[in-house]
Short mmCIF file of C-alpha atoms and ligand atoms in Angstrom, two decimals:
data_model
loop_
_atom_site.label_atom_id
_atom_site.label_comp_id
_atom_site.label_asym_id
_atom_site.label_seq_id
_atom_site.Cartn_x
_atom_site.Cartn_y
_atom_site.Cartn_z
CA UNK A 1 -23.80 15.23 -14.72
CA UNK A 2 -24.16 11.45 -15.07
CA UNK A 3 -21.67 9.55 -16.03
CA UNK A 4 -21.19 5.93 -17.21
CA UNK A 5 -18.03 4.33 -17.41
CA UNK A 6 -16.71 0.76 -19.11
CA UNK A 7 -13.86 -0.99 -18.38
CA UNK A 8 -12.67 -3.98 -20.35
CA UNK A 9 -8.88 -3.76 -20.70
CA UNK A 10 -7.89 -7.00 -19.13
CA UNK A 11 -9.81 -9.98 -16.90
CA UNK A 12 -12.10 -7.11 -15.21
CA UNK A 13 -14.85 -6.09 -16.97
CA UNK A 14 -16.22 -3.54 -14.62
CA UNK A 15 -19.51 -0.79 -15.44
CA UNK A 16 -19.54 2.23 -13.34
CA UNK A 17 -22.24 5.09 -12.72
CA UNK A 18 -20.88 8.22 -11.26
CA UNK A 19 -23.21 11.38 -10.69
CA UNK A 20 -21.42 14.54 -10.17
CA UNK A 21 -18.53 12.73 -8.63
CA UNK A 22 -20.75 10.41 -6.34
CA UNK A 23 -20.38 6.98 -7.39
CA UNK A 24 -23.51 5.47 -7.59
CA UNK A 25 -22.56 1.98 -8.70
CA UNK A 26 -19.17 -0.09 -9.83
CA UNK A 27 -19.55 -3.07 -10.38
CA UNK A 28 -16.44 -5.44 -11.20
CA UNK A 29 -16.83 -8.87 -12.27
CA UNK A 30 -13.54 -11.03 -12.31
CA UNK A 31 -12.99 -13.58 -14.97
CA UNK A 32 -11.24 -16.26 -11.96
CA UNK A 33 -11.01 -18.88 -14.92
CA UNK A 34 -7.98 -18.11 -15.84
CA UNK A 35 -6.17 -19.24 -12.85
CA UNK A 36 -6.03 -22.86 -14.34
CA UNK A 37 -3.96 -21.55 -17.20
CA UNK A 38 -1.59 -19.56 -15.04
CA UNK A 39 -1.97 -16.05 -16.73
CA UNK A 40 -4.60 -14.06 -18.98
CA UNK A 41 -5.92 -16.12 -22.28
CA UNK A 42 -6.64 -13.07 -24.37
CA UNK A 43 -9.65 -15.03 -26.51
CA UNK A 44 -11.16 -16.27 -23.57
CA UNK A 45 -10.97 -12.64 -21.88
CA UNK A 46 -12.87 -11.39 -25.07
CA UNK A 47 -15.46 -13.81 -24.93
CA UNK A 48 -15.99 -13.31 -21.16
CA UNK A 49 -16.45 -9.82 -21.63
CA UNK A 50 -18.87 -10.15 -24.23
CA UNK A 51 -20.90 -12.48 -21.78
CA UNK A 52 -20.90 -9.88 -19.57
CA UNK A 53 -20.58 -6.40 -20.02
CA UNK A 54 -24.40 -6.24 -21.20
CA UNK A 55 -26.12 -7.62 -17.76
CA UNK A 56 -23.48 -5.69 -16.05
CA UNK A 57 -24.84 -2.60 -17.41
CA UNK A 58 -28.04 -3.49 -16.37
CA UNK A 59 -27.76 -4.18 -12.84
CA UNK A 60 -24.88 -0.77 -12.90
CA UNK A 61 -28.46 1.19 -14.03
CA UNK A 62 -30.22 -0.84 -11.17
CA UNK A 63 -28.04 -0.36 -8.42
CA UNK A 64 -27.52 3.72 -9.20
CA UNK A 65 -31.78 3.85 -9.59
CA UNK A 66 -31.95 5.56 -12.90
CA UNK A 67 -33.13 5.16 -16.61
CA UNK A 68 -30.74 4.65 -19.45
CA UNK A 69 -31.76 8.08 -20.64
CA UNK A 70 -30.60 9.97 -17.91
CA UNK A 71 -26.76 8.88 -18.75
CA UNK A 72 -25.02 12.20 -20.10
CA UNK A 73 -21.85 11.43 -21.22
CA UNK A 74 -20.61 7.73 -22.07
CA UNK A 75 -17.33 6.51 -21.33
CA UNK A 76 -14.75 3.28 -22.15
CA UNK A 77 -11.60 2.67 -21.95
CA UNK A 78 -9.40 2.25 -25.33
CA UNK A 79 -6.40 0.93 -24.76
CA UNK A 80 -3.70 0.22 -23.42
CA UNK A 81 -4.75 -3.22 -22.79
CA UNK A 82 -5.67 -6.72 -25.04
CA UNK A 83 -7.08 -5.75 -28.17
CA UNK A 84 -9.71 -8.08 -28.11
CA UNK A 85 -11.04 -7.28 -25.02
CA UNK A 86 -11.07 -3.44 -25.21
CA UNK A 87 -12.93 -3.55 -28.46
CA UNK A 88 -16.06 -5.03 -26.44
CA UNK A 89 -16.08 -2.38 -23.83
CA UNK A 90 -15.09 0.42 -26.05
CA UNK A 91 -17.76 -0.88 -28.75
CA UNK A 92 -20.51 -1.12 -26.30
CA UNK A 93 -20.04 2.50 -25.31
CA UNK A 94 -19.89 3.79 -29.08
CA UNK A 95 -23.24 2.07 -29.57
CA UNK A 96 -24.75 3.11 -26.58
CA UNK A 97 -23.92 6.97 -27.14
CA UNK A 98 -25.08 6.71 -30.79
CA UNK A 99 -28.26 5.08 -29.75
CA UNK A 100 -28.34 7.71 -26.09
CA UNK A 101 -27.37 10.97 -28.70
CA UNK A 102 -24.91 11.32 -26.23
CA UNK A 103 -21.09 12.49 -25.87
CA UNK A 104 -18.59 9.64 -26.00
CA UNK A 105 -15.04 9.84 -24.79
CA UNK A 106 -12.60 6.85 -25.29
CA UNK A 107 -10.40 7.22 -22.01
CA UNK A 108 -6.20 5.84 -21.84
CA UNK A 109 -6.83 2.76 -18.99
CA UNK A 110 -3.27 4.46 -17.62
CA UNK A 111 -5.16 8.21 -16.97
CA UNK A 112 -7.51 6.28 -15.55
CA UNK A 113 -5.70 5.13 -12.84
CA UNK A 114 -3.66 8.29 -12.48
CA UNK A 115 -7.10 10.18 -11.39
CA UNK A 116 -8.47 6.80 -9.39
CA UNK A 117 -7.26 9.00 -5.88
CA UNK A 118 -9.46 11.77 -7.07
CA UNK A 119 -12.43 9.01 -6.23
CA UNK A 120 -11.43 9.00 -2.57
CA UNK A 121 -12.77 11.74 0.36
CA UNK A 122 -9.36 13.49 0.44
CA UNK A 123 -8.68 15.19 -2.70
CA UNK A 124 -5.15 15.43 -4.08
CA UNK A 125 -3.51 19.09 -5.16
CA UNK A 126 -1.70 19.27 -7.55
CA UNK A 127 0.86 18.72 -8.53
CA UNK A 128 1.15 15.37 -7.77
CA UNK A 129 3.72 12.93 -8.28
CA UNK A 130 1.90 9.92 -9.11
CA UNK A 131 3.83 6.20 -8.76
CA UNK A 132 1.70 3.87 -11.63
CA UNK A 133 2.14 0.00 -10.69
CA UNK A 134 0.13 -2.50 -12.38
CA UNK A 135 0.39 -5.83 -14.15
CA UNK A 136 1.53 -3.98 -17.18
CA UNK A 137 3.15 -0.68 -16.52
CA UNK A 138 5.35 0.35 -13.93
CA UNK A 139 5.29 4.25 -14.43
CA UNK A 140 6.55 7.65 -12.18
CA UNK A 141 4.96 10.78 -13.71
CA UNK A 142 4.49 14.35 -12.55
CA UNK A 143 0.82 15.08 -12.41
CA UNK A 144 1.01 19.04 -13.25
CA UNK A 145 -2.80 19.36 -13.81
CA UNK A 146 -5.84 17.77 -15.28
CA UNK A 147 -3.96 17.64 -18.98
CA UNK A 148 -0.25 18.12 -18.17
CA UNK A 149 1.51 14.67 -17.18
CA UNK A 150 5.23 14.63 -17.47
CA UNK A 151 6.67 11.19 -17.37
CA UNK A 152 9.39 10.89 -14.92
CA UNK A 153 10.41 7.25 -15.39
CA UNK A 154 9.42 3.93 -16.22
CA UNK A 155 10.24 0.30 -16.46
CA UNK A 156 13.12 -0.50 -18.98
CA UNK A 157 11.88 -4.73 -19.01
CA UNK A 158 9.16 -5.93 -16.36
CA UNK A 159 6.22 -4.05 -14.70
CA UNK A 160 6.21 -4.19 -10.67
CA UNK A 161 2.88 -6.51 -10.74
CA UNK A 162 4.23 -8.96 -13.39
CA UNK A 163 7.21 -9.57 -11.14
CA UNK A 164 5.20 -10.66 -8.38
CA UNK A 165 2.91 -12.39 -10.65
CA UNK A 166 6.43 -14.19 -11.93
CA UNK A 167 7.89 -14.86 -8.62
CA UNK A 168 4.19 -16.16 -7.30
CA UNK A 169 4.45 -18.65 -10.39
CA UNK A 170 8.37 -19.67 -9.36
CA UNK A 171 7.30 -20.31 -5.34
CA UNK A 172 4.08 -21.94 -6.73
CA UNK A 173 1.72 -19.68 -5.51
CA UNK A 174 -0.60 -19.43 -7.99
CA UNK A 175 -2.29 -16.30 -10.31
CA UNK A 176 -2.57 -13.80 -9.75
CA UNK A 177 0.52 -13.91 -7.49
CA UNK A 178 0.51 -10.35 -5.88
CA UNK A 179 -1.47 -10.87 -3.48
CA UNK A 180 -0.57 -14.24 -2.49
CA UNK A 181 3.28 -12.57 -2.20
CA UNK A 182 2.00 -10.46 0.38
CA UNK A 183 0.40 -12.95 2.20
CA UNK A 184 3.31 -15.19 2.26
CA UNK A 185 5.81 -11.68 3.13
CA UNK A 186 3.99 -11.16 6.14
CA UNK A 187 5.12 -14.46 7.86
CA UNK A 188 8.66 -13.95 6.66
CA UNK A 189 11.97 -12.23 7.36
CA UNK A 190 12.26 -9.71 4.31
CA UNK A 191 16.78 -9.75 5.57
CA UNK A 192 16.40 -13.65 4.90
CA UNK A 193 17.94 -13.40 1.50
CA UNK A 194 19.74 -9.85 -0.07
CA UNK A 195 18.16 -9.55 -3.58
CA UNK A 196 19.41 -6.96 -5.95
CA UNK A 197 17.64 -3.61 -6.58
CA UNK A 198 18.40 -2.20 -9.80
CA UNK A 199 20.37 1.03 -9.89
CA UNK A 200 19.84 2.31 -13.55
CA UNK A 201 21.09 5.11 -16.20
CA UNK A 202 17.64 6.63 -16.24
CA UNK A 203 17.19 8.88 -13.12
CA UNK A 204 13.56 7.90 -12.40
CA UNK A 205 13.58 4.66 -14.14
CA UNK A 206 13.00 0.93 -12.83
CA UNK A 207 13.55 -2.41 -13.75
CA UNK A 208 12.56 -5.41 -12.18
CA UNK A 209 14.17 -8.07 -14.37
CA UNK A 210 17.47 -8.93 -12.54
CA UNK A 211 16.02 -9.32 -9.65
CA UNK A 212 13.35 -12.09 -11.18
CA UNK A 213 15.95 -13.75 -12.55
CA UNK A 214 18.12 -14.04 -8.96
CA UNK A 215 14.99 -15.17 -7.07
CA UNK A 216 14.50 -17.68 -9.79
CA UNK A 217 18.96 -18.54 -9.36
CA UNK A 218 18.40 -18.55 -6.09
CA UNK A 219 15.73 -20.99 -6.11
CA UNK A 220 16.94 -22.95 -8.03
CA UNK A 221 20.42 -23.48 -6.48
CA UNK A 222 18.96 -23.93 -2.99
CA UNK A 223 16.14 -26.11 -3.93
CA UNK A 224 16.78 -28.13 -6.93
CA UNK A 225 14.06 -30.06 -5.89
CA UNK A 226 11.34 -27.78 -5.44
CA UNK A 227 8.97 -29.70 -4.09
CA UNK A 228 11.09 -29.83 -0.83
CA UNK A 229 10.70 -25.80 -0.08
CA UNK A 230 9.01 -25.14 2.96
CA UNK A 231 6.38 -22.72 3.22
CA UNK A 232 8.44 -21.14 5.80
CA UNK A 233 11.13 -20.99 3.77
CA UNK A 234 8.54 -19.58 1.21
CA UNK A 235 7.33 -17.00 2.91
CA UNK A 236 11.57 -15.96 3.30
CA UNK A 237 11.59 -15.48 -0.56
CA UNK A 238 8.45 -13.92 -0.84
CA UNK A 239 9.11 -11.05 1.81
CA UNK A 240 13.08 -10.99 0.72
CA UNK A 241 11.52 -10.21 -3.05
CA UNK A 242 9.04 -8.10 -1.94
CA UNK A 243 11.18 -5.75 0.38
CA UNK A 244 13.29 -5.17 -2.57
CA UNK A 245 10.73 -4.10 -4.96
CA UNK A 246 9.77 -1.55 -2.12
CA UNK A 247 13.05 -0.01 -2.05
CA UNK A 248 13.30 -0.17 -5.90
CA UNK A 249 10.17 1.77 -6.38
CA UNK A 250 10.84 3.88 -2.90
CA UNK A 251 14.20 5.19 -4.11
CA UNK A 252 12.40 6.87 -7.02
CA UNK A 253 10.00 8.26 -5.43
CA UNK A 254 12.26 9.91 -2.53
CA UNK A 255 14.75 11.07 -5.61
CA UNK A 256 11.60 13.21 -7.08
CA UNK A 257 9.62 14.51 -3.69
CA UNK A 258 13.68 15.98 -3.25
CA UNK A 259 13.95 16.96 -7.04
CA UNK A 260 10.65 18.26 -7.86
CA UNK A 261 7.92 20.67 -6.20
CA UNK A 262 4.75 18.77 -5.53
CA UNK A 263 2.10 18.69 -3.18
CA UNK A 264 0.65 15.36 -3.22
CA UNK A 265 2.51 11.69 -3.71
CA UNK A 266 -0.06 9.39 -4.88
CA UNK A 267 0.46 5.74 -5.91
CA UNK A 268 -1.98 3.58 -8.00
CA UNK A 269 -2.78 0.30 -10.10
CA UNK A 270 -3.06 -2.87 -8.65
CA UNK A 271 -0.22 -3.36 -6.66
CA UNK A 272 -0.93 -0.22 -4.84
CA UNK A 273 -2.60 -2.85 -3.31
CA UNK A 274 0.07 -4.15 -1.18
CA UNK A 275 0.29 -3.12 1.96
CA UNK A 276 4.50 -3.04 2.25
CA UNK A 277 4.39 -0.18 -0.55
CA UNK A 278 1.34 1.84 1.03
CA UNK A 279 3.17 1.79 4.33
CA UNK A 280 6.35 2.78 2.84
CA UNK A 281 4.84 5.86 0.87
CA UNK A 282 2.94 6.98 4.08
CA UNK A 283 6.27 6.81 5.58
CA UNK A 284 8.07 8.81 2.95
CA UNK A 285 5.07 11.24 2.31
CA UNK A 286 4.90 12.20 6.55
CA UNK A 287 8.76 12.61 6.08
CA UNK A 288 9.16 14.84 3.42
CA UNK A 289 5.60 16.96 4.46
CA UNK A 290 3.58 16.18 1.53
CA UNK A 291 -0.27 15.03 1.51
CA UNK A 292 -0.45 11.62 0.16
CA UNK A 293 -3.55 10.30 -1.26
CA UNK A 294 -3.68 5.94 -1.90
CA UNK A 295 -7.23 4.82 -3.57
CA UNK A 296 -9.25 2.03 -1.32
CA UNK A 297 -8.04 -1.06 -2.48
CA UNK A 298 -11.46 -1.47 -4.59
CA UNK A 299 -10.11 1.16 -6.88
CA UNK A 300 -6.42 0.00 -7.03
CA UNK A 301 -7.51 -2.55 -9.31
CA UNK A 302 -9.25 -2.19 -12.71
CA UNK A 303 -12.60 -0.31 -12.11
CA UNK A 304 -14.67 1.39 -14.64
CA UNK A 305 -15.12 3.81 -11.84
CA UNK A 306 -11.83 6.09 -13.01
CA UNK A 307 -12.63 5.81 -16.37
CA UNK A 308 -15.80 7.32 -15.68
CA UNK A 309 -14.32 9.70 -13.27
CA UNK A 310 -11.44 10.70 -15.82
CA UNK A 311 -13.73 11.01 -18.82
CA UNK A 312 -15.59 13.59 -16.61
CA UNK A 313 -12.53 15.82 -16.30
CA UNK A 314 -11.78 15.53 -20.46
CA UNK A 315 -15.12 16.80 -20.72
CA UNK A 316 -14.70 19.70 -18.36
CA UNK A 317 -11.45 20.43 -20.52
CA UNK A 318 -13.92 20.14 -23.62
CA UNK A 319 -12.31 16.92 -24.78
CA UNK A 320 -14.60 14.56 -26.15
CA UNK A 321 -13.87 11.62 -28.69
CA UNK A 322 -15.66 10.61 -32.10
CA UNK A 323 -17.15 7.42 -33.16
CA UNK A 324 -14.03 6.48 -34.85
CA UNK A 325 -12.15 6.18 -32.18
CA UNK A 326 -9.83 3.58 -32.07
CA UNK A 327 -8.28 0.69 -29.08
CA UNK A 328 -4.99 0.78 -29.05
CA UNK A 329 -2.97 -2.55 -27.12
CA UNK A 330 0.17 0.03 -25.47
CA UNK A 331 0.56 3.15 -24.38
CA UNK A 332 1.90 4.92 -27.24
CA UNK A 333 5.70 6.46 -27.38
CA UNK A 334 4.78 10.15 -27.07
CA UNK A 335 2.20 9.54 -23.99
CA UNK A 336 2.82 11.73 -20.53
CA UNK A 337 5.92 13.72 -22.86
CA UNK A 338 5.64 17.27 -21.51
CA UNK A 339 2.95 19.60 -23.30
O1 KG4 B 401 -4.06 -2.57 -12.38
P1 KG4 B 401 -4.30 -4.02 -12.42
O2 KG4 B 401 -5.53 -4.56 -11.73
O3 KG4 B 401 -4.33 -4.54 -13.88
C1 KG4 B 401 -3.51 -4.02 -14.87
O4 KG4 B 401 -3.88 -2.98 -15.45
O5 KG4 B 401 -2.43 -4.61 -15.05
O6 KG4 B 401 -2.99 -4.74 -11.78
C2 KG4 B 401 -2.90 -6.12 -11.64
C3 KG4 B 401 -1.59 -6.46 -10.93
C4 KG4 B 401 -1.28 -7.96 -10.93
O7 KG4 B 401 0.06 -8.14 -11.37
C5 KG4 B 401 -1.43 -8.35 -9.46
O8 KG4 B 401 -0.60 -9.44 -9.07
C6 KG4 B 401 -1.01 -7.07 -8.77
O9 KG4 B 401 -1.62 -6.07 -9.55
N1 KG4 B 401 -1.47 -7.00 -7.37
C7 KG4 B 401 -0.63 -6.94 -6.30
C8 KG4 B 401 -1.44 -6.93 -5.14
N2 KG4 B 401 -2.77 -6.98 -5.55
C9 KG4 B 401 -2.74 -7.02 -6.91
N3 KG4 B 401 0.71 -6.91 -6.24
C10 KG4 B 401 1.28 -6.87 -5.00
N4 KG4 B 401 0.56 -6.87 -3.85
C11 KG4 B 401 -0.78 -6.90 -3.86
N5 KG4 B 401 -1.49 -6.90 -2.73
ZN1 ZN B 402 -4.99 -1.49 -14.74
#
């Protein structure tokens, strides 16, 4: 079964041919522009994707060697995400299976990630416990099987990603500021300065908030002037904040591996990126005896490949979307609620 898959949530639009769960081509093209204005501009996004996502498809049907015709089953994502900017990739798909007279499934950017560590060699069992940290959602859900996710816990103010996106900003470091933290964390001393780690009503649930605000108090007091900050005394902030996101999103995750029977611990989105929090989950995973499954960086961030990949398994559950389908900007209340 072929497979194409559209991504268009954010600043990635990204087009993705899988064949029976070979990925033949993903290709993700990064709108960099928006570095000068320090974060996302939603109308420029749009536009960009617009420019793109139609010679992207092109060169996704060149690289995987096959005719538009052979495509069985199209696939986009439809939210969550900028509205704007999901209508173009989830527009583009509806066209393309009216014009193919093929299946179309509109596939939750979230799920998507979820099922990114099905894309690597080693294959997850379930049940999984699956740690979600991107730029917008900073989730801990119990992966029962392909359609039963049980939400665990989740951020109560800030996502993991936008905190290091905010405390990039604060240092003057530039967006998008995760990996620029990490760079900086692994010339300092993450003891250098004690930063709070939330300890909240909600079992499973995070928040990353507080501990903005005290690297932006502590800058603040210790360097009124900011241009004076060294970059050693950067890097000290940088791996200070990032060792306490680690044990913010670490404590979770050892509370349900101890609460809850599962097989694999998985951990996705872009700042499964960073290296601190892939470490620290191998740790915890070898630990505890449990497989543990981290997509290649490539697929941490926004790929069309697990939207592809995910669509596949709706359709194996005979899930498929209409025309009508609509984007939708969050994740709605009643997503991952047990079923
Ligand atoms: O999943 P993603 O590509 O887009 C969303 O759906 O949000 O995640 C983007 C986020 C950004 O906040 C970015 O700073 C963060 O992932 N990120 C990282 C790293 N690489 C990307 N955060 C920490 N360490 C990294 N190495
Ligand atoms: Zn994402």
């Amino acid at each position: 079964m072929t497979i194409l898959g559209l991504e268009s949530s954010c600043d990635e639009t990204s087009v993705s041919i899988i064949r029976d769960g070979e990925i033949l081509s993903n290709l993700i093209s990064s709108q960099h522009f928006h570095l000068k204005y320090g974060g996302v501009v939603p109308e420029l996004s749009s536009r960009a994707h617009l420019q793109m996502i139609s010679p992207l498809f092109k060169k996704a049907l060149e690289e995987a060697n096959i005719e538009k015709e052979e495509i069985d089953l199209v696939s986009a994502t439809a939210g969550p995400g900028l509205i704007g900017a999901l209508l173009v990739g989830l527009n583009f798909g509806k066209a393309l299976s009216y014009s193919l007279n093929k299946p179309f499934i509109a596939v939750n950017h979230i799920e998507g990630h979820i099922f990114s560590c099905f894309l690597m060699e080693e294959k997850p069992e379930y049940p999984i416990l699956s740690l979600v940290v991107s730029g917008g959602h900073t989730l801990l859900l119990l992966v029962k099987d392909d359609l039963n996710i049980v939400k665990l816990g989740s951020t109560i103010d800030d996502a993991a990603g936008e905190a290091f996106d905010k405390v990039a900003k604060m240092i003057g470091l530039g967006y998008p500021g995760g990996p620029k933290v990490q760079e900086y964390s692994e010339k300092g001393n993450p003891k250098a300065i004690k930063f709070p780690v939330a300890n909240l009503k909600g079992e499973y649930d995070f928040s990353f908030s507080g501990l903005k605000t005290s690297v932006l108090r502590y800058i603040q007091k210790e360097y009124p002037i900011l241009e004076k900050i060294t970059e050693d005394e950067k890097s000290n902030i940088a791996a200070s904040f990032q060792d306490a996101v680690v044990k913010a999103l670490s404590n979770n995750v050892k509370k349900a591996i101890l609460n809850y029977e599962i097989k694999t611990l998985s951990v996705v989105g872009g700042v499964a990126a960073n290296k601190a929090i892939r470490n620290k989950l191998i740790q915890l995973a070898k630990k505890f005896n449990k497989k543990i499954v981290i997509p290649d960086i490539e697929f941490c961030g926004d790929n069309a490949a697990m939207i592809a990949y995910r669509a596949g398994k709706l359709f194996e559950n005979n899930i498929i979307s209409d025309l009508n389908a609509v984007a939708f900007p969050a994740l709605p209340k009643n997503a991952f609620i047990a079923n």
